[in-house]
Amino acid sequence: MLTKEEFEDVLLLARITLTETEKEEFFLDFKDIISYINQIQGAKLDGVEPFLSLGKQTRLREDLPEKRDFSRDIFIENMPDKQDESVKIPPILKEAGFEL
Amino acid sequence: MNYKQLSITQLHNLYKENKIGVFEFVNDLYNYIEKVDKDISAFITLTKDLALKKAKQLDNLDRSNFSLLTGIPLSIKDNILIKGYKTTAASKMLENFKAPYNATVIEKLAKHNPLFIGKVNLDEFAMGSSTENSAFFKTKNPLDTQRVPGGSSGGSAASVSSGQVLASLGSDTGGSIRQPAAFCGVFGLKPTYGLVSRYGLIAFASSLDQIGPLAKNPYDIAILLDAISGFDKYDSTSLNYKPDKSYFESLKDYKESKDYKIGYIKEFFNHESLDSSMKEHYSSFLKDLSKEGFSLHEVSIDYLNYALSVYYIIASAEASSNLARYDGVRYGYRDKQKDNVVDMMFSSRANFGKEVKRRIILGTYVLSAGYFDAYYLRAQKLRNLIFSSFKDIFRDFDLLLAPTTPTVAFKFLQKQSPLQMYLSDIYTIPVNLAGIPALAMPINYKVQNLPLSIQIMGDSLTEDKILKLATYIYKLDI
């Protein structure tokens, strides 16, 4: 059965933080949901292929630039922090609050 | 003007007969909306300037050129991009996000010059069945404001049901058009996967999502479907399909549906979670159809008991991937207090609502090393079996019937666990797994004074058959 530790690992992978109270609540909900979906372990699936979105091949096109109606101005407006037309973010290499 | 009763074709005729000006109409409509939406709260953003500008333009045009959708007021679920306006997905993550481009469905609709009235409320990132998961506010059911409108397209259904718009575009991943349509007493169609472009729809689960119309009658559904469907090179899952006749035109032959072989799904009509009064009413409804001369047979579909699990594994897995982009970097909410990018990402993502976090966590888990085979892979295999079960049935049957929901619209604060909430989607989910089309329509039976809804399912690309039967039932008024 899912341990608290495994649950915390998943939170790291998902890049999600929860408060301690949220962790308790979510962990219980999570165990319920996992219990329910474990029903699929009982299904006989020998020789069954996984569903591939309607069996279509990936459609390709020529690697040529295309004009598309996309507002550069609005995109820049949406940036949380910027310098001229570039997105600005805090340091990447600075030590984080936890280990990954 | 009885906005609640007004249909697309009726308004179109009023315009053509010069009985009303477009600007005059929409101006009055916004006054109505201002009053009504105080109680309903369907709208996140009113795109009034856009609609009024268009209305003025239209009043200067020759009305003989008006198509069916010209000057028709529509609401758009706020996970579909309209360029230049906020598209929030009802999330704090995108509270101030401005759409840099139009969704393909908006471009296609715009060719007909409708009036985009506003963006309507939804469960955050389309995850939910009641619109209570919106980060901003709850939308009320116009039929009983103590009750939820359903979700995730609750704003769409409520805005149509309350007469604030004549039709809406919603999205459906596990029932998010059909269930709110059922709860609010309107029509809602989830088209065949690939029939309507997803370009410009904020992605939740890419192999399940479809945009579709909500309206008050099958003709209006057909008119919208004609406008929004068709191949789009910007959506690699888009189908290269065009029907021989428009969906609207094909409804002239609705009587053909009397010759269809129709199955009703045993597992659903007998399901333990179906409200007992509803069960009785559905029984009467099916008898009414038989008496009218429709060919009805009980059918059974395999693997349906796994559908809910399969759906939650696949949808959550795809959601965890699609929502990875919300990291506070290029757009959306960023926690500016953090001094390094890792903390910033974690902290920004803390701004997701509970249900969204739950699904991202579940999705991450089922895709993680050690669990991928046991969950995601198994779920995709079961999905294939469910898909094949439907394919097999449609070899012998034209259409299938099922209830849309196990209960009528529930009351707010009827505290349910996440799992209980998921169970309200049992009748709608298999349709998304199989990629087939399905319509939810109100029928003439009530429980607790709320209408029941029947679901009509068809094989891929048989929306014309579904709409013909819906028209017949609509005209029979049963």
Coordinates of N, CA and C in Angstrom, one line a residue, chain B residues 311-424:
Chain B
Y311 N -10.6 5.9 -17.0 CA -10.7 7.3 -17.3 C -9.8 8.1 -16.4
Y312 N -9.9 7.9 -15.1 CA -9.2 8.7 -14.1 C -7.7 8.5 -14.2
I313 N -7.3 7.3 -14.6 CA -5.8 7.0 -14.8 C -5.3 7.8 -16.0
I314 N -6.0 7.6 -17.2 CA -5.6 8.3 -18.4 C -5.7 9.8 -18.4
A315 N -6.9 10.3 -17.9 CA -7.1 11.7 -17.9 C -6.1 12.4 -16.9
S316 N -5.9 11.8 -15.8 CA -5.0 12.4 -14.8 C -3.6 12.4 -15.4
A317 N -3.2 11.3 -16.0 CA -1.8 11.2 -16.6 C -1.6 12.3 -17.6
E318 N -2.6 12.4 -18.5 CA -2.5 13.4 -19.6 C -2.5 14.8 -19.0
A319 N -3.3 15.0 -18.0 CA -3.4 16.3 -17.3 C -2.1 16.7 -16.7
S320 N -1.4 15.7 -16.0 CA -0.2 16.0 -15.3 C 0.8 16.5 -16.4
S321 N 0.8 16.0 -17.5 CA 1.7 16.4 -18.6 C 1.3 17.7 -19.2
N322 N 0.0 17.9 -19.4 CA -0.5 19.2 -20.0 C -0.3 20.4 -19.1
L323 N -0.4 20.1 -17.8 CA -0.3 21.2 -16.8 C 1.1 21.5 -16.3
A324 N 2.1 20.7 -16.9 CA 3.4 21.0 -16.5 C 3.9 22.3 -17.0
R325 N 3.3 22.9 -18.0 CA 3.7 24.1 -18.5 C 3.4 25.3 -17.6
Y326 N 2.5 25.1 -16.6 CA 2.2 26.2 -15.7 C 3.2 26.2 -14.5
D327 N 4.3 26.9 -14.8 CA 5.4 26.9 -13.9 C 5.8 28.3 -13.5
G328 N 5.0 29.3 -13.9 CA 5.3 30.7 -13.6 C 6.4 31.3 -14.4
V329 N 6.9 30.6 -15.4 CA 8.0 31.1 -16.2 C 7.6 32.1 -17.3
R330 N 6.9 31.7 -18.3 CA 6.6 32.5 -19.4 C 5.3 33.3 -19.3
Y331 N 4.3 32.7 -18.6 CA 3.0 33.3 -18.5 C 2.3 32.8 -17.2
G332 N 1.2 33.4 -16.9 CA 0.5 32.9 -15.7 C 1.1 33.4 -14.4
Y333 N 0.5 32.9 -13.3 CA 0.9 33.3 -12.0 C 2.4 32.9 -11.7
R334 N 3.1 33.9 -11.1 CA 4.5 33.6 -10.7 C 4.6 34.1 -9.2
D335 N 5.1 33.3 -8.3 CA 5.5 33.8 -7.0 C 6.8 34.5 -7.1
K336 N 6.6 35.9 -7.0 CA 7.8 36.7 -7.3 C 8.7 36.8 -6.0
Q337 N 8.3 36.2 -4.9 CA 9.1 36.3 -3.7 C 10.2 35.3 -3.7
K338 N 10.2 34.3 -4.6 CA 11.2 33.3 -4.5 C 12.5 33.7 -5.2
D339 N 13.6 33.4 -4.7 CA 14.9 33.9 -5.2 C 15.6 32.8 -6.1
N340 N 15.0 31.7 -6.4 CA 15.6 30.8 -7.3 C 14.5 30.1 -8.1
V341 N 14.8 29.6 -9.2 CA 13.8 29.1 -10.2 C 13.0 27.9 -9.7
V342 N 13.7 27.0 -9.0 CA 13.1 25.8 -8.5 C 12.0 26.1 -7.5
D343 N 12.4 26.9 -6.5 CA 11.4 27.3 -5.5 C 10.2 28.1 -6.1
M344 N 10.6 28.9 -7.1 CA 9.6 29.7 -7.8 C 8.5 28.8 -8.5
M345 N 9.0 27.7 -9.1 CA 8.1 26.8 -9.8 C 7.2 26.1 -8.8
F346 N 7.8 25.6 -7.8 CA 7.0 24.8 -6.8 C 6.0 25.8 -6.2
S347 N 6.4 27.0 -5.8 CA 5.5 27.9 -5.1 C 4.4 28.4 -6.0
S348 N 4.8 28.7 -7.3 CA 3.7 29.2 -8.2 C 2.7 28.1 -8.4
R349 N 3.1 26.9 -8.5 CA 2.1 25.8 -8.7 C 1.3 25.5 -7.5
A350 N 1.7 26.0 -6.4 CA 0.8 25.9 -5.2 C -0.5 26.6 -5.4
N351 N -0.5 27.4 -6.4 CA -1.7 28.2 -6.7 C -2.8 27.5 -7.4
F352 N -2.6 26.3 -7.8 CA -3.6 25.4 -8.4 C -4.6 25.1 -7.3
G353 N -5.9 24.9 -7.7 CA -6.9 24.5 -6.8 C -6.7 23.0 -6.4
K354 N -7.5 22.6 -5.4 CA -7.3 21.3 -4.8 C -7.5 20.2 -5.8
E355 N -8.6 20.2 -6.6 CA -8.9 19.2 -7.5 C -7.9 19.0 -8.6
V356 N -7.4 20.2 -9.0 CA -6.3 20.2 -10.1 C -5.1 19.5 -9.5
K357 N -4.7 19.9 -8.3 CA -3.5 19.3 -7.6 C -3.7 17.8 -7.5
R358 N -4.9 17.4 -7.0 CA -5.2 16.0 -6.9 C -4.9 15.2 -8.1
R359 N -5.4 15.7 -9.3 CA -5.3 15.0 -10.5 C -3.9 15.0 -11.1
I360 N -3.1 16.1 -10.8 CA -1.7 16.2 -11.3 C -1.0 15.1 -10.5
I361 N -1.2 15.0 -9.2 CA -0.5 14.1 -8.3 C -0.8 12.7 -8.8
L362 N -2.1 12.4 -9.0 CA -2.5 11.0 -9.4 C -1.9 10.7 -10.8
G363 N -1.9 11.7 -11.7 CA -1.3 11.5 -13.0 C 0.2 11.2 -13.0
T364 N 0.8 12.0 -12.1 CA 2.3 11.8 -12.0 C 2.6 10.4 -11.4
Y365 N 1.8 10.0 -10.5 CA 2.0 8.6 -9.8 C 1.8 7.5 -10.9
V366 N 0.7 7.6 -11.6 CA 0.5 6.5 -12.6 C 1.4 6.4 -13.7
L367 N 2.2 7.5 -13.9 CA 3.2 7.5 -15.0 C 4.6 7.3 -14.5
S368 N 4.7 7.2 -13.2 CA 6.1 7.1 -12.6 C 6.7 5.7 -12.8
A369 N 8.0 5.7 -12.8 CA 8.7 4.4 -12.9 C 8.3 3.4 -11.8
G370 N 8.0 2.2 -12.2 CA 7.5 1.2 -11.3 C 6.0 1.1 -11.2
Y371 N 5.3 2.2 -11.7 CA 3.8 2.2 -11.7 C 3.2 2.3 -13.1
F372 N 4.1 2.7 -14.0 CA 3.6 2.9 -15.4 C 2.9 1.7 -15.9
D373 N 3.5 0.5 -15.8 CA 2.9 -0.7 -16.4 C 1.7 -1.1 -15.6
A374 N 1.7 -1.0 -14.3 CA 0.5 -1.4 -13.5 C -0.7 -0.5 -13.7
Y375 N -0.5 0.7 -14.0 CA -1.6 1.6 -14.1 C -1.8 2.1 -15.5
Y376 N -0.9 3.0 -16.0 CA -1.2 3.7 -17.3 C -1.3 2.7 -18.4
L377 N -0.3 1.7 -18.5 CA -0.3 0.8 -19.6 C -1.6 -0.1 -19.5
R378 N -1.9 -0.6 -18.4 CA -3.1 -1.5 -18.2 C -4.4 -0.7 -18.6
A379 N -4.4 0.6 -18.1 CA -5.6 1.4 -18.5 C -5.7 1.6 -20.0
Q380 N -4.6 1.8 -20.7 CA -4.7 2.0 -22.1 C -5.1 0.7 -22.8
K381 N -4.8 -0.5 -22.2 CA -5.2 -1.7 -22.8 C -6.7 -1.9 -22.6
L382 N -7.2 -1.6 -21.4 CA -8.6 -1.7 -21.1 C -9.4 -0.7 -21.9
R383 N -8.8 0.4 -22.2 CA -9.4 1.4 -23.0 C -9.7 0.8 -24.4
N384 N -8.7 0.1 -24.9 CA -8.8 -0.5 -26.2 C -10.0 -1.5 -26.2
L385 N -10.1 -2.2 -25.1 CA -11.2 -3.2 -25.0 C -12.6 -2.5 -25.0
I386 N -12.7 -1.4 -24.3 CA -13.9 -0.6 -24.2 C -14.2 -0.1 -25.6
F387 N -13.2 0.5 -26.3 CA -13.3 1.0 -27.7 C -13.9 -0.1 -28.6
S388 N -13.3 -1.3 -28.5 CA -13.7 -2.4 -29.3 C -15.1 -2.9 -29.0
S389 N -15.5 -2.8 -27.7 CA -16.9 -3.2 -27.4 C -17.9 -2.3 -28.1
F390 N -17.6 -1.0 -28.1 CA -18.6 -0.1 -28.7 C -18.6 -0.4 -30.2
K391 N -17.4 -0.6 -30.8 CA -17.3 -0.8 -32.3 C -18.1 -2.1 -32.6
D392 N -18.0 -3.1 -31.8 CA -18.8 -4.3 -32.1 C -20.3 -4.1 -32.1
I393 N -20.7 -3.4 -31.0 CA -22.2 -3.1 -30.9 C -22.7 -2.3 -32.1
F394 N -21.9 -1.3 -32.6 CA -22.4 -0.5 -33.7 C -22.4 -1.2 -35.0
R395 N -21.9 -2.4 -35.0 CA -22.0 -3.2 -36.3 C -23.5 -3.6 -36.5
D396 N -24.2 -3.8 -35.3 CA -25.6 -4.2 -35.4 C -26.6 -3.1 -35.1
F397 N -26.1 -2.1 -34.4 CA -27.0 -1.0 -34.0 C -26.6 0.3 -34.5
D398 N -27.6 1.2 -34.8 CA -27.4 2.5 -35.3 C -27.0 3.5 -34.2
L399 N -27.8 3.4 -33.1 CA -27.6 4.3 -32.0 C -27.8 3.6 -30.6
L400 N -27.2 4.1 -29.6 CA -27.4 3.6 -28.2 C -28.0 4.7 -27.3
L401 N -28.8 4.2 -26.4 CA -29.4 5.1 -25.4 C -28.9 4.8 -24.0
A402 N -28.7 5.9 -23.2 CA -28.4 5.7 -21.8 C -28.8 6.9 -21.0
P403 N -29.0 6.8 -19.7 CA -29.2 8.0 -18.9 C -28.0 8.9 -19.1
T404 N -28.1 10.2 -18.8 CA -26.9 11.1 -18.9 C -26.3 11.1 -17.5
T405 N -27.1 11.2 -16.4 CA -26.5 11.3 -15.1 C -27.3 10.3 -14.1
P406 N -26.7 9.9 -13.0 CA -27.3 9.0 -12.1 C -28.3 9.7 -11.2
T407 N -28.2 11.0 -11.0 CA -29.1 11.8 -10.2 C -29.4 13.1 -10.9
V408 N -30.4 13.8 -10.4 CA -30.6 15.2 -11.0 C -29.6 16.1 -10.3
A409 N -29.6 17.3 -10.7 CA -28.7 18.3 -10.1 C -28.7 18.3 -8.6
F410 N -27.5 18.1 -8.0 CA -27.5 18.0 -6.5 C -27.3 19.4 -6.0
K411 N -27.6 19.5 -4.6 CA -27.5 20.8 -4.0 C -26.1 21.2 -3.7
F412 N -25.8 22.5 -3.6 CA -24.5 23.0 -3.1 C -24.3 22.5 -1.7
L413 N -23.0 22.3 -1.3 CA -22.7 21.9 0.0 C -23.1 20.5 0.4
Q414 N -23.6 19.8 -0.7 CA -23.8 18.4 -0.4 C -22.5 17.7 -0.5
K415 N -21.8 17.7 0.7 CA -20.4 17.3 0.7 C -20.2 15.9 0.2
Q416 N -19.3 15.9 -0.8 CA -19.0 14.6 -1.4 C -17.5 14.4 -1.4
S417 N -17.1 13.2 -1.3 CA -15.6 12.9 -1.4 C -15.3 13.0 -2.9
P418 N -14.0 13.2 -3.2 CA -13.6 13.2 -4.6 C -14.1 12.0 -5.4
L419 N -14.0 10.9 -4.7 CA -14.4 9.6 -5.4 C -15.9 9.6 -5.7
Q420 N -16.7 10.1 -4.8 CA -18.2 10.2 -5.0 C -18.5 11.1 -6.2
M421 N -17.8 12.2 -6.2 CA -18.0 13.2 -7.3 C -17.7 12.5 -8.6
Y422 N -16.6 11.7 -8.7 CA -16.2 11.1 -9.9 C -17.3 10.1 -10.4
L423 N -18.0 9.4 -9.4 CA -19.0 8.5 -9.8 C -20.2 9.1 -10.5
S424 N -20.4 10.4 -10.4 CA -21.5 11.0 -11.1 C -21.2 11.1 -12.6

